Tab-separated table of C-alpha atoms in Angstrom:
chain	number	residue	atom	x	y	z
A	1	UNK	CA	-13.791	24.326	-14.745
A	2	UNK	CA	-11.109	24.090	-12.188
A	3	UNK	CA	-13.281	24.088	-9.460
A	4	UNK	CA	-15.686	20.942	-10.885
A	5	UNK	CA	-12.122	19.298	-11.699
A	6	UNK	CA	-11.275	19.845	-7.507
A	7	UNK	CA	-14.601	18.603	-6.353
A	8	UNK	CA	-15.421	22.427	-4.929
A	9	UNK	CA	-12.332	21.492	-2.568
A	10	UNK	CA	-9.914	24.027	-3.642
A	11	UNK	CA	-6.776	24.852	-2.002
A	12	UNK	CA	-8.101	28.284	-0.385
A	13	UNK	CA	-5.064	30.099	0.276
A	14	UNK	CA	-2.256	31.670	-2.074
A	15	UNK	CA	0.896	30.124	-0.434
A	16	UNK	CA	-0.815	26.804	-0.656
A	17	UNK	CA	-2.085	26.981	-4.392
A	18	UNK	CA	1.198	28.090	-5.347
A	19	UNK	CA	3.186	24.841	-3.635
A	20	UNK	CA	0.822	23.383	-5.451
A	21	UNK	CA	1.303	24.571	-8.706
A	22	UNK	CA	4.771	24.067	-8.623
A	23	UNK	CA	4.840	20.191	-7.308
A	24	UNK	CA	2.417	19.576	-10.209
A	25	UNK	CA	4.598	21.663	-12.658
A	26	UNK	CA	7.227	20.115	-11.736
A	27	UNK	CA	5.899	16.778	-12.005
A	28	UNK	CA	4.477	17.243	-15.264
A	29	UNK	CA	7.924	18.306	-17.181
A	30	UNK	CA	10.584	16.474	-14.234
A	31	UNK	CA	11.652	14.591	-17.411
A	32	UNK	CA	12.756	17.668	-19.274
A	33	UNK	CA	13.631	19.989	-16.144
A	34	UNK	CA	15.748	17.169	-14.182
A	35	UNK	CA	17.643	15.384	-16.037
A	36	UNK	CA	19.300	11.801	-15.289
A	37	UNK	CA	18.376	8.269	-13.885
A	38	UNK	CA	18.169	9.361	-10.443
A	39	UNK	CA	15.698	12.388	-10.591
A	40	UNK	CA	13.242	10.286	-12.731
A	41	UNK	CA	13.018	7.689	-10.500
A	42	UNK	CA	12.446	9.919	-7.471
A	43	UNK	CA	9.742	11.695	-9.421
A	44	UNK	CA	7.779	8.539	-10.037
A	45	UNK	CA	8.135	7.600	-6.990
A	46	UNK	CA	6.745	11.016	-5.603
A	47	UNK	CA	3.232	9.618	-8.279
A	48	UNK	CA	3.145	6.185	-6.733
A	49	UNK	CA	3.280	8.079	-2.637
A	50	UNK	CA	1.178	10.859	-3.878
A	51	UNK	CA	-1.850	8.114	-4.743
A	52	UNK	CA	-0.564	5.807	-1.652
A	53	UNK	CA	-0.502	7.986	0.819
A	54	UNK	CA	-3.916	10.123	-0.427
A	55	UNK	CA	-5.941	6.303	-0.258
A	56	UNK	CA	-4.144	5.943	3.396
A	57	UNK	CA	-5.785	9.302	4.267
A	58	UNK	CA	-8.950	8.138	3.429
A	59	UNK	CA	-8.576	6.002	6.387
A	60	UNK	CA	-7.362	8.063	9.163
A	61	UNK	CA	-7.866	11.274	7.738
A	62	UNK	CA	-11.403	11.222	6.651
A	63	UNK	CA	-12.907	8.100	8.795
A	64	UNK	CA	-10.243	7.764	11.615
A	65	UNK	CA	-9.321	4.250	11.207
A	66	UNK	CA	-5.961	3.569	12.240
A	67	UNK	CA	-4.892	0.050	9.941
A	68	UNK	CA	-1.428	-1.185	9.544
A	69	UNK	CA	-2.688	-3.638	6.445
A	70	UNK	CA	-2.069	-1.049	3.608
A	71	UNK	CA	1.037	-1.884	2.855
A	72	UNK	CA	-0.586	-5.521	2.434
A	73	UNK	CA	-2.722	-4.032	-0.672
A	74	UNK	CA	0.109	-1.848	-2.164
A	75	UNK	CA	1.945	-5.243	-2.146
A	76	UNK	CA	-0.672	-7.125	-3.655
A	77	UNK	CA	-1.314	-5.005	-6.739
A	78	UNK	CA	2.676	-4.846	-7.425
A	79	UNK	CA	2.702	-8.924	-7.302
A	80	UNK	CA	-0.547	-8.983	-9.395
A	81	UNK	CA	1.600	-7.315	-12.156
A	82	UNK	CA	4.697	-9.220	-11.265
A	83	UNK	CA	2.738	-12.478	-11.228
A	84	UNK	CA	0.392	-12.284	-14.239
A	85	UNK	CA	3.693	-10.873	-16.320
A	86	UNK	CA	5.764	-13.512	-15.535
A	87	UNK	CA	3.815	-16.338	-16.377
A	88	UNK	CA	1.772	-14.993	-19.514
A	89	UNK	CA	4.861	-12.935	-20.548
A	90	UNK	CA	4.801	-9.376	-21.850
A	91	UNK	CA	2.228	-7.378	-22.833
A	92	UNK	CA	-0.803	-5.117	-22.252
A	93	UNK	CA	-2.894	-8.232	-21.315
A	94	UNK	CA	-0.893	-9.614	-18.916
A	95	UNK	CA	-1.223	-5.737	-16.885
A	96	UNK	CA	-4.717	-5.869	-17.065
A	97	UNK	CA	-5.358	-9.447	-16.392
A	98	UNK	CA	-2.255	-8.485	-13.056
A	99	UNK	CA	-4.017	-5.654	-12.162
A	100	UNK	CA	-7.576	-6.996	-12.565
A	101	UNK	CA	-6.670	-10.078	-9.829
A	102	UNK	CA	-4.962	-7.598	-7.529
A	103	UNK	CA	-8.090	-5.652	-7.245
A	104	UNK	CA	-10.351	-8.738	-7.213
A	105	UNK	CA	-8.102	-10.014	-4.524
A	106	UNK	CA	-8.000	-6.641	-2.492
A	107	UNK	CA	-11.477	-6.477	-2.314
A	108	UNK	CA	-12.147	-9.736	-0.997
A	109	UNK	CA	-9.550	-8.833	1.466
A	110	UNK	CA	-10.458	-5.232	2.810
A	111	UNK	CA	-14.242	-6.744	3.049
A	112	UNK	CA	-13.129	-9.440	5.137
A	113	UNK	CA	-10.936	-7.584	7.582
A	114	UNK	CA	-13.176	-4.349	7.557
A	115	UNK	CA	-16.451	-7.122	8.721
A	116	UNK	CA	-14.459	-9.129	10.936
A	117	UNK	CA	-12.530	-6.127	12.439
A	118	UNK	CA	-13.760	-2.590	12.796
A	119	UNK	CA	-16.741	-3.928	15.338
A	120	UNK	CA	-13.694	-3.723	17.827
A	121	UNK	CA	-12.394	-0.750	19.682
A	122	UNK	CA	-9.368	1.299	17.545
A	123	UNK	CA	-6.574	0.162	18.828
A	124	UNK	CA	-7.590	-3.398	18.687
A	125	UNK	CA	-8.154	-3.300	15.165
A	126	UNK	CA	-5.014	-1.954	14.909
A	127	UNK	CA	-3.221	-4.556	16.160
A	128	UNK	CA	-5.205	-7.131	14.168
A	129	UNK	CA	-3.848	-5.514	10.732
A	130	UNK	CA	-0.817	-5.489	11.951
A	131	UNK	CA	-0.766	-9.580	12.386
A	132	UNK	CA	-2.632	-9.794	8.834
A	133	UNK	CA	-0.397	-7.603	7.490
A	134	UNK	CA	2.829	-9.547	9.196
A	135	UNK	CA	1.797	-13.134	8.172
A	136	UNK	CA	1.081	-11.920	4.533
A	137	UNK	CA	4.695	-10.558	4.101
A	138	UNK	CA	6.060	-13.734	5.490
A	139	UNK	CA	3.613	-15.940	3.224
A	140	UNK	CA	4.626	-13.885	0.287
A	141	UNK	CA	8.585	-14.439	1.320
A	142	UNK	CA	7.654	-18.255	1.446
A	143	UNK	CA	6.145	-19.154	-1.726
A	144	UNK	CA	8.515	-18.804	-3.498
A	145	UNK	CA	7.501	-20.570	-6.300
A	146	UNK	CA	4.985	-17.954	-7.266
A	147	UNK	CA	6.283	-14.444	-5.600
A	148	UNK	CA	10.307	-15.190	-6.535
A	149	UNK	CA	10.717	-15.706	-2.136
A	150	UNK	CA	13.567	-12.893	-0.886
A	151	UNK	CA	14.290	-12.877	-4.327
A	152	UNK	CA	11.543	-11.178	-6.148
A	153	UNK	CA	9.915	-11.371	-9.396
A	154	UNK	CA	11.716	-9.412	-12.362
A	155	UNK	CA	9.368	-9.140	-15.311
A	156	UNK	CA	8.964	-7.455	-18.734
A	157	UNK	CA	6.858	-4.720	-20.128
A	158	UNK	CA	5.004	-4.410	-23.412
A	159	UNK	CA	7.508	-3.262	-26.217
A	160	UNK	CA	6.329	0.217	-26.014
A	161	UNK	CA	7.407	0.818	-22.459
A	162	UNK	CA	10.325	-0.369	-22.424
A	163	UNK	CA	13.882	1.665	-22.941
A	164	UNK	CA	14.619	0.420	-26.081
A	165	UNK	CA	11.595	1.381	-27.658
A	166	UNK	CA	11.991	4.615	-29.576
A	167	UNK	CA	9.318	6.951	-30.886
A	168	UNK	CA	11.888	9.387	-32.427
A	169	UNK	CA	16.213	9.358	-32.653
A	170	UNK	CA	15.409	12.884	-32.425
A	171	UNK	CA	15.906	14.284	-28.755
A	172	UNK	CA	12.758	16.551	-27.954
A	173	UNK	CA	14.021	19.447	-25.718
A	174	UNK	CA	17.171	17.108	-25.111
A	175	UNK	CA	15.017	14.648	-23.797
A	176	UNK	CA	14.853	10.872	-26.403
A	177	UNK	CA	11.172	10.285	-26.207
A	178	UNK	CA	11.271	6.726	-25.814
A	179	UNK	CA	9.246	3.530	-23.541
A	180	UNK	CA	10.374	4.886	-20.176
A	181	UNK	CA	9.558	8.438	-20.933
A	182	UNK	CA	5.971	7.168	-22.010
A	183	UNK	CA	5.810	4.869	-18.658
A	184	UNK	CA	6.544	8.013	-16.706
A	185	UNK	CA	3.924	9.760	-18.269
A	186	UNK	CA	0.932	6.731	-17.945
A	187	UNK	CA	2.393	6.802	-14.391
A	188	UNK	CA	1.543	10.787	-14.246
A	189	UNK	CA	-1.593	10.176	-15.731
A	190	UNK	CA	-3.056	7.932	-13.619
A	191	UNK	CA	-2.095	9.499	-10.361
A	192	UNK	CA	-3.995	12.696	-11.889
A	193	UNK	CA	-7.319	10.405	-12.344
A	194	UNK	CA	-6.879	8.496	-9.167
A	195	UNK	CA	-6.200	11.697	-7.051
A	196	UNK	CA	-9.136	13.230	-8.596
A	197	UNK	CA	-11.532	10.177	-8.044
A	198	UNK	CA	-10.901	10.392	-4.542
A	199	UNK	CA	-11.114	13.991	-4.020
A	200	UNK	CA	-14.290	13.133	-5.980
A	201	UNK	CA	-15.203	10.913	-3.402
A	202	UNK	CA	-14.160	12.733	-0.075
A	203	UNK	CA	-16.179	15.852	-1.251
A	204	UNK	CA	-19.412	13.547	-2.056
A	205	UNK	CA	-22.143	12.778	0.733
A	206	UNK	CA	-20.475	9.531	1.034
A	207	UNK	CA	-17.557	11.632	2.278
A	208	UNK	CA	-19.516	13.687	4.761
A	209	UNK	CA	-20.520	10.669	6.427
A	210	UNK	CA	-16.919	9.509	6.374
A	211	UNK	CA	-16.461	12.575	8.266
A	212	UNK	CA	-19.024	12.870	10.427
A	213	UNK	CA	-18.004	9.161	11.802
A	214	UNK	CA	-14.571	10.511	12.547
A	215	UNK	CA	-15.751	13.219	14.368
A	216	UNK	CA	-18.429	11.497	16.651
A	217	UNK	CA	-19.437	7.750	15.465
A	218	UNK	CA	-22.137	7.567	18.258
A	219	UNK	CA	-23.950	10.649	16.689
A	220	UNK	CA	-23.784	9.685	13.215
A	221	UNK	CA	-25.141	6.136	14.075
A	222	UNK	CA	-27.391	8.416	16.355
A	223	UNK	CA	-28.991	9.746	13.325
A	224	UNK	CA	-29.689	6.824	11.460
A	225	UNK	CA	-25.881	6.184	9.557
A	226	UNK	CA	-24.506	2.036	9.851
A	227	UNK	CA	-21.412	3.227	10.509
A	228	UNK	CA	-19.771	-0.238	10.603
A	229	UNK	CA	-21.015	-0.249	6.349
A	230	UNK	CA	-19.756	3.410	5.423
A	231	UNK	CA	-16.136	2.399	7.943
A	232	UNK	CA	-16.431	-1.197	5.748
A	233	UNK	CA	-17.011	0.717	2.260
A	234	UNK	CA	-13.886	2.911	3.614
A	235	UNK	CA	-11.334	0.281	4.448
A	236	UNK	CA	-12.037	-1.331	0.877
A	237	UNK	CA	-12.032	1.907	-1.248
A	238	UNK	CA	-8.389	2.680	0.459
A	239	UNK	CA	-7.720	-0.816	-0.353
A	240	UNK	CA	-8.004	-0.955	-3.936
A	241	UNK	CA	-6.446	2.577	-4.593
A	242	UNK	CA	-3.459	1.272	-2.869
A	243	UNK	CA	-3.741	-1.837	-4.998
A	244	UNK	CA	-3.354	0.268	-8.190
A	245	UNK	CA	-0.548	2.380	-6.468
A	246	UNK	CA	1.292	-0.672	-6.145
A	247	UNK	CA	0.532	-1.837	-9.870
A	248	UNK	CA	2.159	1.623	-10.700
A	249	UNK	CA	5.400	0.734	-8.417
A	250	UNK	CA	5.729	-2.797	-10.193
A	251	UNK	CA	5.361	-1.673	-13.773
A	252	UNK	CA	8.124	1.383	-12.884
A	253	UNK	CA	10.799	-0.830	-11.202
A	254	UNK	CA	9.614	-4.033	-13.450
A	255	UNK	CA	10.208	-6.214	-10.616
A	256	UNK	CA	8.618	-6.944	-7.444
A	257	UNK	CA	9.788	-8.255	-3.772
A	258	UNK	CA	8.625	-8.508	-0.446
A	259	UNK	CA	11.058	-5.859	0.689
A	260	UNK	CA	9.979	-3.547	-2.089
A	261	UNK	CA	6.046	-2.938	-1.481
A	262	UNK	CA	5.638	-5.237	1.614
A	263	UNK	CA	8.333	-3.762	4.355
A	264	UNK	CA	6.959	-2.613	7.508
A	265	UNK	CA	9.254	0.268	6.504
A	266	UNK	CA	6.670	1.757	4.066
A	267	UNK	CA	3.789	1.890	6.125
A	268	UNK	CA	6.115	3.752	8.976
A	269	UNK	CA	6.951	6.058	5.831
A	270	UNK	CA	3.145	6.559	4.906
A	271	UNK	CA	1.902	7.331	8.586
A	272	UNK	CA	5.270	10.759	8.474
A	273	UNK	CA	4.033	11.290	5.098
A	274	UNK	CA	0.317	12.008	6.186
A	275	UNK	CA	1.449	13.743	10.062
A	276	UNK	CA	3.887	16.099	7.622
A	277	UNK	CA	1.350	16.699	4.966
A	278	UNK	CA	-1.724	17.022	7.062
A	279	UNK	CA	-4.370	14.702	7.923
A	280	UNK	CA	-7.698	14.471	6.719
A	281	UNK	CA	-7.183	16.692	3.010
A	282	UNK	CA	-6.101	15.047	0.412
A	283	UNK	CA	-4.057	18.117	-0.779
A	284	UNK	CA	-1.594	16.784	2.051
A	285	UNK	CA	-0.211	13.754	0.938
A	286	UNK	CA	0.484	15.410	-2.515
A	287	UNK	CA	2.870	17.921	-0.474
A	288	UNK	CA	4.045	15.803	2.363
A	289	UNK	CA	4.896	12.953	-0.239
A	290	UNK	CA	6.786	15.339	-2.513
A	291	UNK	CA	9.088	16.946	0.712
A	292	UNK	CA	9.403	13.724	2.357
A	293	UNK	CA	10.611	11.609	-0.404
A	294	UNK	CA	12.692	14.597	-2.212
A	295	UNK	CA	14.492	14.247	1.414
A	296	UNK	CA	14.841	10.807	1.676
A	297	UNK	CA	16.575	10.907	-1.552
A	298	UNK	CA	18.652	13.727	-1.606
A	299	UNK	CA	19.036	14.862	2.011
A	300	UNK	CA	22.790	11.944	1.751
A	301	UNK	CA	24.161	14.313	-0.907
A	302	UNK	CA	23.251	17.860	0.753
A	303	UNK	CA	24.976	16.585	3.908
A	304	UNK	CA	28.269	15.037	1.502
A	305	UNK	CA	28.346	18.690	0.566
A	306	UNK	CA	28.185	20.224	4.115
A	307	UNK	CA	29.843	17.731	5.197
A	308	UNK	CA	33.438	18.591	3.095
A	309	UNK	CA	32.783	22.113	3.251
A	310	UNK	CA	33.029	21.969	7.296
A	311	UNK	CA	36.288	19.333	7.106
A	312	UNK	CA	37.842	22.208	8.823
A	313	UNK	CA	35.511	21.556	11.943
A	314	UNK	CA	36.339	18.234	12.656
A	315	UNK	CA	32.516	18.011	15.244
A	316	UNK	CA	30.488	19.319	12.749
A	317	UNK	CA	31.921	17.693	9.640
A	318	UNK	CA	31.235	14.507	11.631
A	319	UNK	CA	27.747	15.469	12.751
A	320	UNK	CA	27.266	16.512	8.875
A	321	UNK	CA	28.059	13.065	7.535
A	322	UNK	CA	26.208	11.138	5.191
A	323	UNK	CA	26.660	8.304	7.473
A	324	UNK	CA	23.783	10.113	9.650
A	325	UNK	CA	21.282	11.140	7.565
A	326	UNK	CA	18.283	9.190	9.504
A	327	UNK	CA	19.114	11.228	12.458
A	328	UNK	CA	18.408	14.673	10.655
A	329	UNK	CA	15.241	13.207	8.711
A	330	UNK	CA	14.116	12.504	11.789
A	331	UNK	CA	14.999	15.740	13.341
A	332	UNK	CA	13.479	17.850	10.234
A	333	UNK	CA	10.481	15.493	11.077
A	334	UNK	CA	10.034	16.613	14.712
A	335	UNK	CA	11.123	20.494	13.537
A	336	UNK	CA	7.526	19.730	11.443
A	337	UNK	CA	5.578	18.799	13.722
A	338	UNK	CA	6.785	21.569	16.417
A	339	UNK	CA	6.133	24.237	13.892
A	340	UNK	CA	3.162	22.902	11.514
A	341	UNK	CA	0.744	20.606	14.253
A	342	UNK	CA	-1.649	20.260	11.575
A	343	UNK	CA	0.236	19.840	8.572
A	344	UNK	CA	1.762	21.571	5.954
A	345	UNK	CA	-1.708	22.118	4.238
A	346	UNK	CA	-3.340	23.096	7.842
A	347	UNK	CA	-1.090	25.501	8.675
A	348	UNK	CA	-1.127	26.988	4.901
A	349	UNK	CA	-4.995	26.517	4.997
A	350	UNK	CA	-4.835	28.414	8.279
A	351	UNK	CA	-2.360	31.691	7.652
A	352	UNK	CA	-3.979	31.724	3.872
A	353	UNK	CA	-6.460	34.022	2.782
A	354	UNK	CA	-9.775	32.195	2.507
């Protein structure tokens, strides 16, 4: 059963199906085991990178595309939501109708730049996302009248997701079960499906090809695949996946801005996320998502801590300080790469028992 669930693509070592385990565990109940504001948010926001970074793999993991536009899509699908909320106002037909246009929109998109674009060499390509991706984020900061501008959009949800919204006054397991614990838990759904759709579809023939470009395009165009089609049907599959992880961002936060799913910021954040996870298995972005983020947002307060309990050492309590937090995320990044070249899952994959 668990094997037809994982596409045949399971995690084939112990130490690897274990971190696994626990990251999904630990997902599943972070309402009831971590309690507070904070350690909710950072657990949805582990979902939303889980299904971001896994359709950005799909790319340069499985086809070798390197595109700077993805942020572009995740953008699109949170203003779809933002959009279609604020002007029909709340409720389950305004999300659909949001999410619906975002995709519609995406496609059209991804087709366009994956026709006009990936007939060029790599790095070329690259640097023709980049510009699409650049003059979207300032088009979306300019029309103001329909994105909010610097501003942002801040919307409503349907009744039943909101706070106020109570299914019980009862706390279950200390926990009120009300709209945002429900949100949470469409948000965990859906990263479940959407993870499992694109295992689905790495494992298929389709994927194999997908593969077998990345490797060597000039063989498998040798042997009768149009690799420009299955690199086109690529770049619009990771497209609308990241469109519906950005639907998931906007109908979390309930408000949208270029800053929040458009920063350049992000996509930097996506490309660690995949080098620290492991490129080209989908397994990786759940795990490099998970550490990278659960760093991000707690790494301040470990180094507040360190940081008073070495006031004694006046260098060290100073090199410990909050204050410099970037510089040891990017030191922990670079300790990562030294010591796991292939990933987290590679390096599991590779010491695990097979």
């Amino acid at each position: 059963m668990i094997r037809r669930l994982l596409s045949d693509d399971l995690p084939r070592s112990c130490l690897l199906s274990l971190l696994l385990l626990l990251i999904v565990l630990g997902l599943a109940f972070a309402p009831f085991i971590f309690p507070g504001a904070k350690a909710l948010n950072v657990a949805a926001k582990i979902l939303i990178f889980i299904v971001l970074v896994a359709s950005y793999d799909l790319l340069l993991g499985y086809t070798g595309i390197v595109s700077f536009a993805h942020t572009m899509f995740f953008g699109l699908g949170a203003y779809g939501v933002a959009i279609a909320s604020t002007r029909m106002g709340p409720g389950w037909q305004s999300l659909g109708v949001g999410v619906l246009s975002a995709l519609l929109l995406s496609l059209i998109l991804s087709l366009l730049i994956g026709l006009f674009s990936l007939r060029v060499r790599a790095i070329f390509y690259a640097m023709i996302t980049l510009a699409v991706a650049a003059a979207f984020q300032t088009l979306a900061s300019q029309l103001s009248e329909l994105t909010g501008g610097e501003d942002g959009l801040s919307f409503k949800l349907p009744d039943m997701l909101t706070p106020a919204f109570r299914f019980s006054e009862s706390p279950l397991f200390g926990v009120t079960p009300d709209g945002r614990l429900l949100t949470y838990y469409l948000l965990f759904a859906c990263t479940v499906v959407l993870f499992l759709m694109m295992l689905r579809i790495v494992n298929s023939p389709f994927g194999r090809v997908l593969q077998a470009i990345r490797e060597n395009d000039f063989r498998a165009e040798a042997i009768g695949y149009r690799t420009v089609v299955f690199r086109t049907l690529s770049n619009v599959l990771a497209a609308l996946f990241a469109t519906l992880a950005g639907a998931l961002l906007a109908i979390w936060l309930r408000y949208n801005g270029a800053d929040t799913s458009l920063s350049f910021e992000i996509m930097i954040d996506i490309l660690l996320i995949v080098v620290i996870g492991g490129m080209g298995t989908l397994y990786g972005a759940v795990c490099g998502a998970t550490l990278f983020i659960l760093a991000q947002s707690y790494l301040q307060d470990l180094m507040g801590m360190a940081a008073r309990a070495t006031s004694s050492v006046p260098l060290l309590s100073a090199l410990l300080s909050p204050d410099r937090w970037l510089l040891w995320l990017g030191i922990l990044f670079i300790l990562s790469v030294y010591f796991f070249p292939s990933g987290i899952v590679g390096r599991l994959r590779g010491t695990g028992s097979h």
